[in-house]
Coordinates of N, CA and C in Angstrom, one line a residue:
X1 N 85.3 85.2 105.7 CA 86.0 85.5 104.3 C 84.9 85.0 103.3
X2 N 84.1 84.0 103.6 CA 83.2 83.5 102.5 C 82.3 84.6 101.9
X3 N 81.8 85.5 102.8 CA 81.0 86.5 102.3 C 81.8 87.5 101.4
X4 N 83.0 87.8 101.8 CA 83.8 88.7 101.1 C 84.2 88.1 99.7
X5 N 84.5 86.8 99.8 CA 85.0 86.1 98.5 C 83.8 85.9 97.6
X6 N 82.7 85.8 98.1 CA 81.3 85.5 97.3 C 81.1 86.9 96.5
X7 N 81.2 88.1 97.3 CA 81.0 89.4 96.6 C 82.1 89.7 95.6
X8 N 83.3 89.2 95.9 CA 84.4 89.5 94.9 C 84.3 88.7 93.7
X9 N 83.7 87.5 93.9 CA 83.4 86.6 92.8 C 82.4 87.2 91.8
X10 N 81.4 88.0 92.2 CA 80.4 88.6 91.5 C 81.1 89.7 90.6
X11 N 82.1 90.4 91.3 CA 82.7 91.6 90.5 C 83.8 91.0 89.5
X12 N 84.2 89.7 89.7 CA 85.2 89.2 88.7 C 84.5 88.6 87.4
X13 N 83.3 88.6 87.3 CA 82.6 88.0 86.1 C 83.2 88.4 84.8
X14 N 83.7 87.4 84.0 CA 84.3 87.7 82.7 C 85.5 88.6 82.5
X15 N 86.2 88.8 83.8 CA 87.4 89.6 83.7 C 88.6 88.7 83.9
X16 N 89.7 89.3 83.4 CA 90.9 88.7 83.7 C 91.4 89.5 85.0
X17 N 91.6 88.6 86.1 CA 92.0 89.2 87.4 C 93.3 88.7 87.9
X18 N 93.9 89.6 88.5 CA 95.3 89.3 89.2 C 95.0 88.9 90.6
X19 N 95.7 87.9 91.1 CA 95.4 87.3 92.5 C 96.7 87.6 93.1
X20 N 96.8 88.8 93.9 CA 98.1 89.2 94.5 C 98.1 88.6 95.9
X21 N 99.2 87.9 96.2 CA 99.3 87.3 97.5 C 100.7 87.4 98.1
X22 N 100.8 87.5 99.2 CA 102.1 87.6 100.0 C 101.8 87.5 101.4
X23 N 102.8 87.1 102.2 CA 102.6 87.1 103.6 C 103.0 88.2 104.4
X24 N 102.3 88.7 105.4 CA 102.6 89.8 106.2 C 102.5 89.5 107.6
X25 N 103.0 90.2 108.5 CA 102.8 89.9 109.9 C 102.4 91.2 110.6
X26 N 101.4 91.0 111.6 CA 100.9 92.2 112.3 C 101.7 92.0 113.7
X27 N 102.7 92.9 114.0 CA 103.4 92.8 115.2 C 102.9 93.7 116.3
X28 N 102.5 93.1 117.4 CA 101.8 93.7 118.6 C 102.8 93.6 119.7
X29 N 104.0 93.6 119.5 CA 105.0 93.3 120.6 C 105.0 94.7 121.4
X30 N 104.7 95.8 121.0 CA 104.8 97.0 121.9 C 103.6 97.1 122.7
X31 N 102.6 96.2 122.4 CA 101.4 96.2 123.2 C 101.4 95.0 124.1
X32 N 102.4 94.3 124.2 CA 102.6 93.0 124.9 C 102.1 93.1 126.4
X33 N 102.3 94.3 127.0 CA 101.9 94.4 128.4 C 100.3 94.5 128.5
X34 N 99.6 94.8 127.4 CA 98.2 95.0 127.5 C 97.5 93.7 126.9
X35 N 98.2 92.9 126.2 CA 97.6 91.7 125.6 C 98.1 90.5 126.2
X36 N 97.2 89.5 126.3 CA 97.5 88.2 126.8 C 98.0 87.3 125.7
X37 N 99.1 86.6 125.8 CA 99.6 85.8 124.7 C 98.7 84.8 124.1
X38 N 97.9 84.2 124.8 CA 96.9 83.2 124.4 C 96.0 83.8 123.4
X39 N 95.7 85.3 123.4 CA 94.8 85.8 122.6 C 95.5 86.1 121.2
X40 N 96.8 86.0 121.0 CA 97.5 86.1 119.7 C 98.4 85.0 119.5
X41 N 99.7 85.1 119.5 CA 100.6 84.1 119.3 C 102.0 84.7 119.0
X42 N 102.9 83.9 118.5 CA 104.3 84.4 118.3 C 104.4 84.3 116.7
X43 N 105.3 85.4 116.4 CA 105.6 85.6 114.9 C 107.1 85.7 114.8
X44 N 107.5 85.9 113.6 CA 108.9 86.2 113.3 C 109.8 85.2 113.9
X45 N 110.7 85.7 114.7 CA 111.7 85.0 115.4 C 111.1 84.2 116.6
X46 N 109.8 84.1 116.7 CA 109.1 83.5 117.8 C 109.2 84.3 119.1
X47 N 109.6 85.5 119.1 CA 109.8 86.3 120.3 C 108.7 87.4 120.2
X48 N 108.3 87.7 119.1 CA 107.3 88.8 118.9 C 105.9 88.3 119.0
X49 N 105.0 89.2 119.6 CA 103.7 88.8 119.7 C 102.9 89.4 118.5
X50 N 102.1 88.6 117.8 CA 101.3 89.0 116.8 C 100.6 87.9 115.9
X51 N 100.3 88.3 114.7 CA 99.6 87.3 113.8 C 100.1 87.3 112.4
X52 N 100.3 86.3 111.8 CA 100.7 86.1 110.3 C 99.3 86.2 109.5
X53 N 99.4 86.8 108.4 CA 98.4 86.9 107.4 C 98.8 86.6 106.0
X54 N 98.2 85.8 105.2 CA 98.5 85.6 103.9 C 97.1 85.8 103.0
X55 N 96.9 87.0 102.7 CA 95.6 87.3 101.9 C 95.9 87.2 100.4
X56 N 94.8 87.0 99.6 CA 94.8 86.9 98.2 C 93.9 88.1 97.8
X57 N 94.5 89.2 97.4 CA 93.8 90.3 96.9 C 93.5 90.3 95.4
X58 N 92.2 90.5 95.0 CA 91.8 90.2 93.6 C 91.7 91.7 93.0
X59 N 92.5 91.8 92.0 CA 92.6 93.1 91.1 C 92.2 93.0 89.8
X60 N 91.5 93.8 89.1 CA 91.1 93.7 87.7 C 92.4 94.1 86.9
X61 N 92.7 93.0 86.1 CA 94.1 93.2 85.4 C 94.1 94.4 84.4
X62 N 92.9 94.8 83.9 CA 92.8 95.9 82.9 C 92.8 97.4 83.6
X63 N 92.1 97.6 84.6 CA 92.2 98.9 85.1 C 92.8 99.0 86.6
X64 N 93.3 97.8 87.1 CA 94.1 97.6 88.4 C 93.1 98.0 89.6
X65 N 91.9 98.0 89.4 CA 90.9 98.3 90.6 C 90.8 97.0 91.4
X66 N 90.8 97.2 92.7 CA 90.7 96.2 93.7 C 89.2 95.6 93.6
X67 N 89.0 94.4 93.4 CA 87.7 93.7 93.4 C 87.3 93.0 94.8
X68 N 88.3 92.8 95.6 CA 87.9 92.1 96.8 C 89.0 91.1 97.1
X69 N 88.7 90.2 98.0 CA 89.6 89.1 98.5 C 89.0 87.7 98.1
X70 N 89.9 86.9 97.7 CA 89.6 85.5 97.4 C 89.8 84.7 98.7
X71 N 90.8 85.0 99.4 CA 91.2 84.2 100.6 C 92.0 84.9 101.6
X72 N 91.9 84.6 102.8 CA 92.8 85.2 103.7 C 93.1 84.0 104.9
X73 N 94.4 83.7 105.0 CA 94.9 82.8 105.9 C 95.5 83.5 107.1
X74 N 95.1 83.1 108.3 CA 95.8 83.8 109.5 C 96.3 82.6 110.4
X75 N 97.5 82.9 110.9 CA 98.0 81.9 111.9 C 99.1 82.5 112.8
X76 N 99.4 81.8 113.7 CA 100.6 82.1 114.7 C 101.5 81.0 114.8
X77 N 102.7 81.1 115.4 CA 103.6 80.0 115.6 C 103.5 79.6 117.0
X78 N 103.5 78.4 117.3 CA 103.8 77.9 118.7 C 105.1 78.4 119.2
X79 N 105.1 79.1 120.3 CA 106.4 79.5 120.9 C 107.4 78.5 121.3
X80 N 106.9 77.2 121.5 CA 107.7 76.1 121.9 C 108.2 75.3 120.6
X81 N 107.9 75.8 119.4 CA 108.2 75.0 118.2 C 109.7 75.0 118.0
X82 N 110.3 73.9 117.8 CA 111.7 73.8 117.6 C 112.1 74.4 116.3
X83 N 113.4 74.7 116.1 CA 113.8 75.3 114.8 C 113.6 74.5 113.6
X84 N 113.7 75.1 112.4 CA 113.4 74.3 111.3 C 114.5 73.1 111.1
X85 N 115.7 73.5 111.6 CA 116.8 72.4 111.5 C 116.5 71.3 112.3
X86 N 116.0 71.5 113.6 CA 115.7 70.6 114.5 C 114.5 69.7 114.1
X87 N 113.5 70.3 113.4 CA 112.4 69.6 113.0 C 112.7 68.9 111.5
X88 N 113.8 69.2 111.0 CA 114.2 68.7 109.6 C 113.1 69.0 108.7
X89 N 112.9 70.3 108.5 CA 111.8 70.8 107.6 C 111.9 70.4 106.2
X90 N 113.2 70.3 105.7 CA 113.3 70.0 104.4 C 112.8 68.5 104.1
X91 N 112.7 67.7 105.1 CA 112.3 66.3 104.9 C 110.8 66.2 105.2
X92 N 110.2 67.2 105.6 CA 108.7 67.2 106.0 C 107.9 67.3 104.8
X93 N 106.7 66.7 104.6 CA 105.8 66.7 103.6 C 105.4 68.3 103.4
X94 N 105.1 68.7 102.2 CA 104.6 70.1 102.1 C 103.5 70.5 102.9
X95 N 102.5 69.6 103.2 CA 101.4 69.9 104.0 C 101.7 70.3 105.5
X96 N 102.9 70.1 105.9 CA 103.4 70.3 107.2 C 104.2 71.6 107.3
X97 N 104.4 72.2 106.1 CA 105.3 73.4 106.2 C 104.4 74.6 106.1
X98 N 104.9 75.8 106.6 CA 104.2 77.0 106.5 C 104.0 77.4 105.0
X99 N 104.9 77.0 104.1 CA 104.9 77.4 102.7 C 103.5 76.7 102.0
X100 N 102.9 75.8 102.8 CA 101.7 75.2 102.2 C 100.7 76.3 102.0
X101 N 100.9 77.5 102.7 CA 99.8 78.5 102.6 C 99.7 78.9 101.1
X102 N 100.7 78.8 100.3 CA 100.7 79.3 98.9 C 99.5 78.3 98.1
X103 N 99.8 77.0 98.4 CA 98.9 76.0 97.8 C 97.5 76.2 98.3
X104 N 97.4 76.4 99.7 CA 95.9 76.6 100.2 C 95.2 77.9 99.5
X105 N 96.1 78.9 99.3 CA 95.5 80.0 98.8 C 95.1 79.8 97.4
X106 N 96.0 79.1 96.6 CA 95.5 78.9 95.2 C 94.2 78.0 95.1
X107 N 94.2 76.9 95.9 CA 93.0 76.1 96.0 C 91.7 76.8 96.3
X108 N 91.8 77.7 97.5 CA 90.8 78.5 97.9 C 90.3 79.6 96.9
X109 N 91.3 80.0 96.1 CA 91.0 81.0 95.2 C 90.2 80.3 94.0
X110 N 90.7 79.2 93.5 CA 89.9 78.5 92.5 C 88.6 78.0 93.0
X111 N 88.3 77.9 94.1 CA 87.0 77.5 94.7 C 86.1 78.7 94.8
X112 N 86.7 79.7 95.2 CA 85.9 81.0 95.3 C 85.7 81.9 94.2
X113 N 86.7 82.0 93.5 CA 86.6 83.0 92.3 C 86.4 82.1 91.0
X114 N 85.2 81.9 90.7 CA 84.7 80.9 89.5 C 84.3 81.7 88.3
X115 N 84.0 82.9 88.5 CA 83.3 83.7 87.3 C 84.3 84.5 86.4
X116 N 85.6 84.5 87.0 CA 86.6 85.3 86.2 C 87.0 84.5 84.9
X117 N 87.2 85.2 83.8 CA 87.6 84.7 82.5 C 89.0 84.0 82.7
X118 N 89.9 84.8 83.4 CA 91.3 84.3 83.5 C 91.8 84.8 84.9
X119 N 92.4 83.9 85.6 CA 93.1 84.2 86.9 C 94.5 84.1 86.7
X120 N 95.3 85.1 87.2 CA 96.8 85.0 87.4 C 97.2 85.2 88.7
X121 N 97.8 84.2 89.4 CA 98.2 84.4 90.8 C 99.7 85.0 90.7
X122 N 99.9 86.1 91.4 CA 101.3 86.7 91.4 C 101.9 86.4 92.7
X123 N 103.1 85.8 92.7 CA 103.8 85.5 94.0 C 105.2 86.0 94.0
X124 N 105.8 86.2 95.2 CA 107.1 86.5 95.3 C 107.9 85.3 95.3
X125 N 109.2 85.5 95.6 CA 110.2 84.2 95.6 C 109.7 83.2 96.5
X126 N 109.0 83.4 97.6 CA 108.7 82.3 98.5 C 107.5 81.5 97.9
X127 N 106.9 82.0 96.8 CA 105.9 81.2 96.1 C 106.4 80.4 95.0
X128 N 107.8 80.4 94.8 CA 108.5 79.6 93.7 C 108.6 78.1 94.4
X129 N 107.4 77.5 94.2 CA 107.3 76.1 94.8 C 106.9 75.1 93.7
X130 N 107.7 74.0 93.5 CA 107.2 73.0 92.6 C 105.7 72.6 92.9
X131 N 105.4 72.4 94.1 CA 104.0 71.9 94.5 C 102.9 73.0 94.0
X132 N 103.3 74.2 94.1 CA 102.4 75.2 93.7 C 102.1 75.2 92.2
X133 N 103.2 75.1 91.4 CA 103.1 75.0 89.9 C 102.4 73.7 89.6
X134 N 102.6 72.7 90.3 CA 102.0 71.4 90.0 C 100.4 71.5 90.3
X135 N 100.1 72.2 91.3 CA 98.7 72.4 91.7 C 97.9 73.2 90.6
X136 N 98.7 74.0 89.9 CA 97.9 74.9 88.9 C 97.9 74.1 87.6
X137 N 98.3 72.9 87.4 CA 98.3 72.3 86.1 C 96.9 72.1 85.5
X138 N 96.0 72.2 86.4 CA 94.5 71.9 86.0 C 94.1 73.0 85.1
X139 N 94.9 74.1 85.0 CA 94.6 75.3 84.1 C 93.6 76.3 84.6
X140 N 93.2 76.2 85.9 CA 92.3 77.2 86.4 C 92.9 78.6 86.7
X141 N 94.2 78.6 86.9 CA 94.9 79.8 87.3 C 96.4 79.7 86.8
X142 N 96.7 80.9 86.1 CA 98.1 80.9 85.8 C 98.8 81.4 87.0
X143 N 100.2 81.3 86.9 CA 101.1 81.6 88.0 C 102.2 82.4 87.5
X144 N 102.5 83.5 88.1 CA 103.7 84.3 87.9 C 104.4 84.5 89.2
X145 N 105.7 84.0 89.2 CA 106.4 84.0 90.4 C 107.8 84.4 90.2
X146 N 108.3 85.2 91.2 CA 109.7 85.6 91.1 C 110.6 84.4 91.3
X147 N 111.6 84.0 90.5 CA 112.3 82.9 90.6 C 113.1 82.8 91.9
X148 N 113.1 81.7 92.5 CA 114.0 81.5 93.6 C 114.9 80.3 93.4
X149 N 114.5 79.5 92.5 CA 115.2 78.3 92.1 C 115.6 78.2 90.7
X150 N 116.8 77.7 90.4 CA 117.3 77.6 89.0 C 116.8 76.3 88.4
X151 N 115.6 76.4 87.9 CA 114.9 75.2 87.4 C 115.3 74.7 86.0
X152 N 115.1 73.5 85.8 CA 115.4 72.9 84.4 C 114.0 73.4 83.6
X153 N 114.2 73.7 82.4 CA 113.1 74.1 81.5 C 112.7 73.0 80.6
X154 N 111.4 72.9 80.3 CA 110.9 71.9 79.4 C 111.4 72.2 78.0
X155 N 111.8 71.2 77.2 CA 112.4 71.3 75.9 C 113.6 72.2 75.8
X156 N 114.4 72.4 76.9 CA 115.5 73.3 76.8 C 116.7 72.6 77.4
X157 N 117.9 72.7 76.9 CA 119.1 72.2 77.5 C 119.5 73.1 78.7
X158 N 119.2 74.3 78.7 CA 119.8 75.2 79.7 C 118.7 75.3 80.9
X159 N 119.3 75.6 82.0 CA 118.5 75.9 83.2 C 117.8 77.3 83.0
X160 N 117.0 77.7 83.9 CA 116.2 78.9 83.9 C 117.2 80.0 83.8
X161 N 118.1 80.1 84.7 CA 119.1 81.2 84.9 C 120.0 81.3 83.6
X162 N 120.4 80.1 83.0 CA 121.3 80.1 81.8 C 120.4 80.6 80.7
X163 N 119.3 80.2 80.6 CA 118.4 80.7 79.5 C 118.3 82.1 79.5
X164 N 117.9 82.7 80.6 CA 117.7 84.1 80.8 C 119.0 84.8 80.5
X165 N 120.1 84.4 80.9 CA 121.4 85.0 80.7 C 121.8 85.1 79.2
X166 N 121.4 84.1 78.5 CA 121.6 84.1 77.0 C 120.8 85.1 76.3
X167 N 119.6 85.2 76.8 CA 118.4 86.2 76.3 C 118.8 87.7 76.5
X168 N 119.6 87.9 77.6 CA 119.7 89.3 78.0 C 121.0 90.0 77.2

């Protein structure tokens, strides 16, 4: 990925770029009889064979032309991993959660895409993480995320959902 992100960085010079990111999975369950489990891993419900991918696609904000990738995270799950409830995932530090991929992607994007005038990370509801917003406070990358949590707003008495309801 370092060569891809280096070339992408050159194309981003002085541009406002959108950093589009989401998780996808490559499911090879139908090929299970041809593939050895140790070559891949478990995804989804820990019963399917495959790979998770969390890429950051860089797009020119003006003409929406793809410029490359800033980062790509790949992983699988251990098939013997206990459920989230057994592991008490809500009590785990963010670095031990799969959702840390959002923060890793932001950090890696900020390291690899340095020539852009402005960077805007676009995330789905899974990216609505306090830790992600906190990581962006250095001002290197703006974040747009679909809301998953009804957060308190700075300098407002209303929560996010209440505020939006009044504005509509």
